[in-house]
PDB file of N, CA and C in Angstrom:
ATOM      1  N   MET S   1      -9.257 -17.091 -12.698  1.00 94.00           N
ATOM      2  CA  MET S   1      -7.951 -17.418 -12.187  1.00 94.00           C
ATOM      3  C   MET S   1      -8.120 -18.007 -10.790  1.00 94.00           C
ATOM      4  N   LYS S   2      -7.436 -19.041 -10.508  1.00 93.00           N
ATOM      5  CA  LYS S   2      -7.460 -19.654  -9.181  1.00 93.00           C
ATOM      6  C   LYS S   2      -6.498 -18.932  -8.241  1.00 93.00           C
ATOM      7  N   LYS S   3      -6.909 -18.753  -6.990  1.00 91.00           N
ATOM      8  CA  LYS S   3      -6.060 -18.088  -5.992  1.00 91.00           C
ATOM      9  C   LYS S   3      -4.741 -18.829  -5.784  1.00 91.00           C
ATOM     10  N   GLU S   4      -4.749 -20.140  -5.980  1.00 92.00           N
ATOM     11  CA  GLU S   4      -3.542 -20.934  -5.784  1.00 92.00           C
ATOM     12  C   GLU S   4      -2.406 -20.509  -6.718  1.00 92.00           C
ATOM     13  N   LEU S   5      -2.755 -19.884  -7.841  1.00 93.00           N
ATOM     14  CA  LEU S   5      -1.726 -19.421  -8.782  1.00 93.00           C
ATOM     15  C   LEU S   5      -0.831 -18.348  -8.177  1.00 93.00           C
ATOM     16  N   MET S   6      -1.305 -17.673  -7.146  1.00 93.00           N
ATOM     17  CA  MET S   6      -0.513 -16.626  -6.504  1.00 93.00           C
ATOM     18  C   MET S   6       0.790 -17.178  -5.930  1.00 93.00           C
ATOM     19  N   ASP S   7       0.825 -18.485  -5.663  1.00 93.00           N
ATOM     20  CA  ASP S   7       2.036 -19.113  -5.137  1.00 93.00           C
ATOM     21  C   ASP S   7       3.149 -19.171  -6.179  1.00 93.00           C
ATOM     22  N   ILE S   8       2.788 -19.145  -7.466  1.00 95.00           N
ATOM     23  CA  ILE S   8       3.803 -19.293  -8.518  1.00 95.00           C
ATOM     24  C   ILE S   8       3.924 -18.074  -9.436  1.00 95.00           C
ATOM     25  N   LEU S   9       2.927 -17.176  -9.430  1.00 95.00           N
ATOM     26  CA  LEU S   9       2.983 -16.014 -10.309  1.00 95.00           C
ATOM     27  C   LEU S   9       3.953 -14.963  -9.775  1.00 95.00           C
ATOM     28  N   VAL S  10       4.739 -14.391 -10.688  1.00 96.00           N
ATOM     29  CA  VAL S  10       5.649 -13.297 -10.357  1.00 96.00           C
ATOM     30  C   VAL S  10       5.542 -12.240 -11.455  1.00 96.00           C
ATOM     31  N   CYS S  11       6.045 -11.065 -11.178  1.00 96.00           N
ATOM     32  CA  CYS S  11       6.055  -9.990 -12.163  1.00 96.00           C
ATOM     33  C   CYS S  11       6.900 -10.430 -13.359  1.00 96.00           C
ATOM     34  N   PRO S  12       6.374 -10.296 -14.580  1.00 94.00           N
ATOM     35  CA  PRO S  12       7.145 -10.709 -15.756  1.00 94.00           C
ATOM     36  C   PRO S  12       8.346  -9.807 -16.039  1.00 94.00           C
ATOM     37  N   VAL S  13       8.386  -8.620 -15.440  1.00 93.00           N
ATOM     38  CA  VAL S  13       9.488  -7.691 -15.679  1.00 93.00           C
ATOM     39  C   VAL S  13      10.631  -7.921 -14.690  1.00 93.00           C
ATOM     40  N   CYS S  14      10.326  -7.896 -13.385  1.00 94.00           N
ATOM     41  CA  CYS S  14      11.383  -7.963 -12.365  1.00 94.00           C
ATOM     42  C   CYS S  14      11.387  -9.264 -11.569  1.00 94.00           C
ATOM     43  N   LYS S  15      10.402 -10.117 -11.807  1.00 95.00           N
ATOM     44  CA  LYS S  15      10.243 -11.397 -11.079  1.00 95.00           C
ATOM     45  C   LYS S  15       9.897 -11.195  -9.612  1.00 95.00           C
ATOM     46  N   GLY S  16       9.388 -10.001  -9.280  1.00 95.00           N
ATOM     47  CA  GLY S  16       9.003  -9.687  -7.909  1.00 95.00           C
ATOM     48  C   GLY S  16       7.625 -10.215  -7.555  1.00 95.00           C
ATOM     49  N   LYS S  17       7.280 -10.065  -6.291  1.00 96.00           N
ATOM     50  CA  LYS S  17       5.995 -10.525  -5.758  1.00 96.00           C
ATOM     51  C   LYS S  17       4.858  -9.664  -6.304  1.00 96.00           C
ATOM     52  N   LEU S  18       3.741 -10.303  -6.595  1.00 97.00           N
ATOM     53  CA  LEU S  18       2.549  -9.607  -7.060  1.00 97.00           C
ATOM     54  C   LEU S  18       1.497  -9.590  -5.955  1.00 97.00           C
ATOM     55  N   ASP S  19       0.831  -8.458  -5.795  1.00 97.00           N
ATOM     56  CA  ASP S  19      -0.263  -8.324  -4.838  1.00 97.00           C
ATOM     57  C   ASP S  19      -1.577  -8.445  -5.595  1.00 97.00           C
ATOM     58  N   LEU S  20      -2.518  -9.169  -5.018  1.00 97.00           N
ATOM     59  CA  LEU S  20      -3.801  -9.444  -5.654  1.00 97.00           C
ATOM     60  C   LEU S  20      -4.890  -8.528  -5.107  1.00 97.00           C
ATOM     61  N   THR S  21      -5.668  -7.938  -6.027  1.00 96.00           N
ATOM     62  CA  THR S  21      -6.874  -7.187  -5.683  1.00 96.00           C
ATOM     63  C   THR S  21      -8.033  -7.878  -6.387  1.00 96.00           C
ATOM     64  N   VAL S  22      -9.030  -8.316  -5.617  1.00 96.00           N
ATOM     65  CA  VAL S  22     -10.175  -9.026  -6.185  1.00 96.00           C
ATOM     66  C   VAL S  22     -11.359  -8.076  -6.286  1.00 96.00           C
ATOM     67  N   GLU S  23     -11.891  -7.940  -7.501  1.00 97.00           N
ATOM     68  CA  GLU S  23     -13.087  -7.123  -7.715  1.00 97.00           C
ATOM     69  C   GLU S  23     -14.334  -8.002  -7.795  1.00 97.00           C
ATOM     70  N   LYS S  24     -14.178  -9.193  -8.382  1.00 96.00           N
ATOM     71  CA  LYS S  24     -15.305 -10.121  -8.509  1.00 96.00           C
ATOM     72  C   LYS S  24     -14.782 -11.550  -8.396  1.00 96.00           C
ATOM     73  N   GLU S  25     -15.486 -12.338  -7.572  1.00 95.00           N
ATOM     74  CA  GLU S  25     -15.077 -13.723  -7.349  1.00 95.00           C
ATOM     75  C   GLU S  25     -16.315 -14.614  -7.397  1.00 95.00           C
ATOM     76  N   GLU S  26     -16.192 -15.744  -8.060  1.00 94.00           N
ATOM     77  CA  GLU S  26     -17.260 -16.741  -8.117  1.00 94.00           C
ATOM     78  C   GLU S  26     -16.688 -18.071  -7.668  1.00 94.00           C
ATOM     79  N   GLN S  27     -17.178 -18.578  -6.566  1.00 89.00           N
ATOM     80  CA  GLN S  27     -16.681 -19.785  -5.922  1.00 89.00           C
ATOM     81  C   GLN S  27     -15.188 -19.608  -5.652  1.00 89.00           C
ATOM     82  N   ASP S  28     -14.317 -20.445  -6.184  1.00 86.00           N
ATOM     83  CA  ASP S  28     -12.873 -20.324  -5.952  1.00 86.00           C
ATOM     84  C   ASP S  28     -12.171 -19.637  -7.109  1.00 86.00           C
ATOM     85  N   GLU S  29     -12.914 -19.030  -8.000  1.00 94.00           N
ATOM     86  CA  GLU S  29     -12.362 -18.418  -9.209  1.00 94.00           C
ATOM     87  C   GLU S  29     -12.407 -16.893  -9.131  1.00 94.00           C
ATOM     88  N   ILE S  30     -11.272 -16.239  -9.381  1.00 96.00           N
ATOM     89  CA  ILE S  30     -11.229 -14.782  -9.450  1.00 96.00           C
ATOM     90  C   ILE S  30     -11.588 -14.405 -10.880  1.00 96.00           C
ATOM     91  N   VAL S  31     -12.708 -13.704 -11.040  1.00 97.00           N
ATOM     92  CA  VAL S  31     -13.219 -13.352 -12.361  1.00 97.00           C
ATOM     93  C   VAL S  31     -12.686 -11.990 -12.802  1.00 97.00           C
ATOM     94  N   ALA S  32     -12.592 -11.044 -11.876  1.00 98.00           N
ATOM     95  CA  ALA S  32     -12.107  -9.706 -12.202  1.00 98.00           C
ATOM     96  C   ALA S  32     -11.273  -9.172 -11.046  1.00 98.00           C
ATOM     97  N   GLY S  33     -10.258  -8.404 -11.403  1.00 98.00           N
ATOM     98  CA  GLY S  33      -9.380  -7.829 -10.401  1.00 98.00           C
ATOM     99  C   GLY S  33      -8.080  -7.394 -11.035  1.00 98.00           C
ATOM    100  N   ALA S  34      -7.023  -7.418 -10.242  1.00 97.00           N
ATOM    101  CA  ALA S  34      -5.729  -6.992 -10.755  1.00 97.00           C
ATOM    102  C   ALA S  34      -4.603  -7.596  -9.931  1.00 97.00           C
ATOM    103  N   LEU S  35      -3.468  -7.704 -10.570  1.00 97.00           N
ATOM    104  CA  LEU S  35      -2.218  -8.080  -9.923  1.00 97.00           C
ATOM    105  C   LEU S  35      -1.326  -6.848  -9.996  1.00 97.00           C
ATOM    106  N   TYR S  36      -0.661  -6.525  -8.892  1.00 97.00           N
ATOM    107  CA  TYR S  36       0.144  -5.312  -8.843  1.00 97.00           C
ATOM    108  C   TYR S  36       1.547  -5.617  -8.359  1.00 97.00           C
ATOM    109  N   CYS S  37       2.531  -5.104  -9.089  1.00 96.00           N
ATOM    110  CA  CYS S  37       3.925  -5.221  -8.671  1.00 96.00           C
ATOM    111  C   CYS S  37       4.347  -3.889  -8.068  1.00 96.00           C
ATOM    112  N   GLY S  38       4.594  -3.874  -6.778  1.00 95.00           N
ATOM    113  CA  GLY S  38       5.005  -2.660  -6.089  1.00 95.00           C
ATOM    114  C   GLY S  38       6.406  -2.215  -6.476  1.00 95.00           C
ATOM    115  N   LYS S  39       7.235  -3.158  -6.872  1.00 95.00           N
ATOM    116  CA  LYS S  39       8.608  -2.856  -7.256  1.00 95.00           C
ATOM    117  C   LYS S  39       8.650  -2.084  -8.580  1.00 95.00           C
ATOM    118  N   CYS S  40       7.824  -2.499  -9.540  1.00 92.00           N
ATOM    119  CA  CYS S  40       7.783  -1.866 -10.866  1.00 92.00           C
ATOM    120  C   CYS S  40       6.669  -0.835 -10.986  1.00 92.00           C
ATOM    121  N   SER S  41       5.759  -0.823 -10.029  1.00 93.00           N
ATOM    122  CA  SER S  41       4.560   0.040 -10.071  1.00 93.00           C
ATOM    123  C   SER S  41       3.727  -0.237 -11.315  1.00 93.00           C
ATOM    124  N   VAL S  42       3.553  -1.517 -11.624  1.00 94.00           N
ATOM    125  CA  VAL S  42       2.783  -1.933 -12.799  1.00 94.00           C
ATOM    126  C   VAL S  42       1.589  -2.754 -12.336  1.00 94.00           C
ATOM    127  N   ARG S  43       0.428  -2.464 -12.935  1.00 96.00           N
ATOM    128  CA  ARG S  43      -0.817  -3.173 -12.632  1.00 96.00           C
ATOM    129  C   ARG S  43      -1.162  -4.069 -13.814  1.00 96.00           C
ATOM    130  N   TYR S  44      -1.433  -5.331 -13.529  1.00 97.00           N
ATOM    131  CA  TYR S  44      -1.823  -6.312 -14.537  1.00 97.00           C
ATOM    132  C   TYR S  44      -3.286  -6.688 -14.294  1.00 97.00           C
ATOM    133  N   PRO S  45      -4.171  -6.388 -15.233  1.00 97.00           N
ATOM    134  CA  PRO S  45      -5.595  -6.657 -15.017  1.00 97.00           C
ATOM    135  C   PRO S  45      -5.944  -8.145 -15.111  1.00 97.00           C
ATOM    136  N   ILE S  46      -6.999  -8.527 -14.405  1.00 97.00           N
ATOM    137  CA  ILE S  46      -7.589  -9.864 -14.521  1.00 97.00           C
ATOM    138  C   ILE S  46      -8.990  -9.643 -15.070  1.00 97.00           C
ATOM    139  N   SER S  47      -9.265 -10.195 -16.229  1.00 96.00           N
ATOM    140  CA  SER S  47     -10.553 -10.016 -16.878  1.00 96.00           C
ATOM    141  C   SER S  47     -11.078 -11.368 -17.349  1.00 96.00           C
ATOM    142  N   ASP S  48     -12.322 -11.660 -17.030  1.00 96.00           N
ATOM    143  CA  ASP S  48     -12.936 -12.953 -17.371  1.00 96.00           C
ATOM    144  C   ASP S  48     -12.108 -14.129 -16.851  1.00 96.00           C
ATOM    145  N   GLY S  49     -11.467 -13.936 -15.689  1.00 95.00           N
ATOM    146  CA  GLY S  49     -10.701 -14.994 -15.054  1.00 95.00           C
ATOM    147  C   GLY S  49      -9.306 -15.190 -15.619  1.00 95.00           C
ATOM    148  N   ILE S  50      -8.877 -14.313 -16.546  1.00 96.00           N
ATOM    149  CA  ILE S  50      -7.576 -14.467 -17.199  1.00 96.00           C
ATOM    150  C   ILE S  50      -6.680 -13.279 -16.838  1.00 96.00           C
ATOM    151  N   PRO S  51      -5.536 -13.547 -16.180  1.00 95.00           N
ATOM    152  CA  PRO S  51      -4.612 -12.458 -15.886  1.00 95.00           C
ATOM    153  C   PRO S  51      -3.823 -12.073 -17.140  1.00 95.00           C
ATOM    154  N   ASN S  52      -3.751 -10.777 -17.426  1.00 95.00           N
ATOM    155  CA  ASN S  52      -2.983 -10.278 -18.568  1.00 95.00           C
ATOM    156  C   ASN S  52      -1.606  -9.873 -18.050  1.00 95.00           C
ATOM    157  N   LEU S  53      -0.644 -10.764 -18.187  1.00 94.00           N
ATOM    158  CA  LEU S  53       0.688 -10.527 -17.648  1.00 94.00           C
ATOM    159  C   LEU S  53       1.687 -10.082 -18.714  1.00 94.00           C
ATOM    160  N   LEU S  54       1.198  -9.417 -19.765  1.00 93.00           N
ATOM    161  CA  LEU S  54       2.106  -8.866 -20.757  1.00 93.00           C
ATOM    162  C   LEU S  54       2.845  -7.686 -20.147  1.00 93.00           C
ATOM    163  N   PRO S  55       4.173  -7.618 -20.343  1.00 84.00           N
ATOM    164  CA  PRO S  55       4.917  -6.463 -19.835  1.00 84.00           C
ATOM    165  C   PRO S  55       4.382  -5.175 -20.445  1.00 84.00           C
ATOM    166  N   PRO S  56       4.514  -4.037 -19.745  1.00 79.00           N
ATOM    167  CA  PRO S  56       3.940  -2.769 -20.200  1.00 79.00           C
ATOM    168  C   PRO S  56       4.310  -2.384 -21.627  1.00 79.00           C
ATOM    169  N   GLU S  57       5.547  -2.610 -22.034  1.00 78.00           N
ATOM    170  CA  GLU S  57       5.951  -2.230 -23.389  1.00 78.00           C
ATOM    171  C   GLU S  57       5.223  -3.049 -24.444  1.00 78.00           C
ATOM    172  N   ASN S  58       4.816  -4.274 -24.105  1.00 66.00           N
ATOM    173  CA  ASN S  58       4.073  -5.121 -25.059  1.00 66.00           C
ATOM    174  C   ASN S  58       2.602  -4.744 -25.115  1.00 66.00           C
ATOM    175  N   THR S  59       2.022  -4.269 -24.022  1.00 59.00           N
ATOM    176  CA  THR S  59       0.605  -3.925 -24.028  1.00 59.00           C
ATOM    177  C   THR S  59       0.371  -2.655 -24.842  1.00 59.00           C
ATOM    178  N   ALA S  60       1.340  -1.726 -24.865  1.00 54.00           N
ATOM    179  CA  ALA S  60       1.189  -0.517 -25.669  1.00 54.00           C
ATOM    180  C   ALA S  60       1.213  -0.856 -27.153  1.00 54.00           C
ATOM    181  N   GLN S  61       2.046  -1.818 -27.553  1.00 51.00           N
ATOM    182  CA  GLN S  61       2.144  -2.220 -28.948  1.00 51.00           C
ATOM    183  C   GLN S  61       0.944  -3.022 -29.400  1.00 51.00           C
ATOM    184  N   SER S  62       0.317  -3.774 -28.493  1.00 50.00           N
ATOM    185  CA  SER S  62      -0.798  -4.629 -28.877  1.00 50.00           C
ATOM    186  C   SER S  62      -2.061  -3.819 -29.185  1.00 50.00           C
ATOM    187  N   GLY S  63      -2.087  -2.524 -28.869  1.00 47.00           N
ATOM    188  CA  GLY S  63      -3.236  -1.680 -29.132  1.00 47.00           C
ATOM    189  C   GLY S  63      -3.335  -1.206 -30.570  1.00 47.00           C
ATOM    190  N   ARG S  64      -2.402  -1.602 -31.419  1.00 45.00           N
ATOM    191  CA  ARG S  64      -2.408  -1.161 -32.821  1.00 45.00           C
ATOM    192  C   ARG S  64      -3.508  -1.775 -33.615  1.00 45.00           C
TER     193      ARG S  64
END
């Protein structure tokens, strides 16, 4: 995920601001980390450079 995406990404539930935590970065690409919405208290993981922005109710169902 490119850091520039932070300018346009919002929480899919409340449309609030997301805070970025970087665990692994290669050049200008965030490979692992998380996006966090303080308003909803929801953490969205970033894995292999792809942010998983599915709302919490959808992530529980996708585990079937």
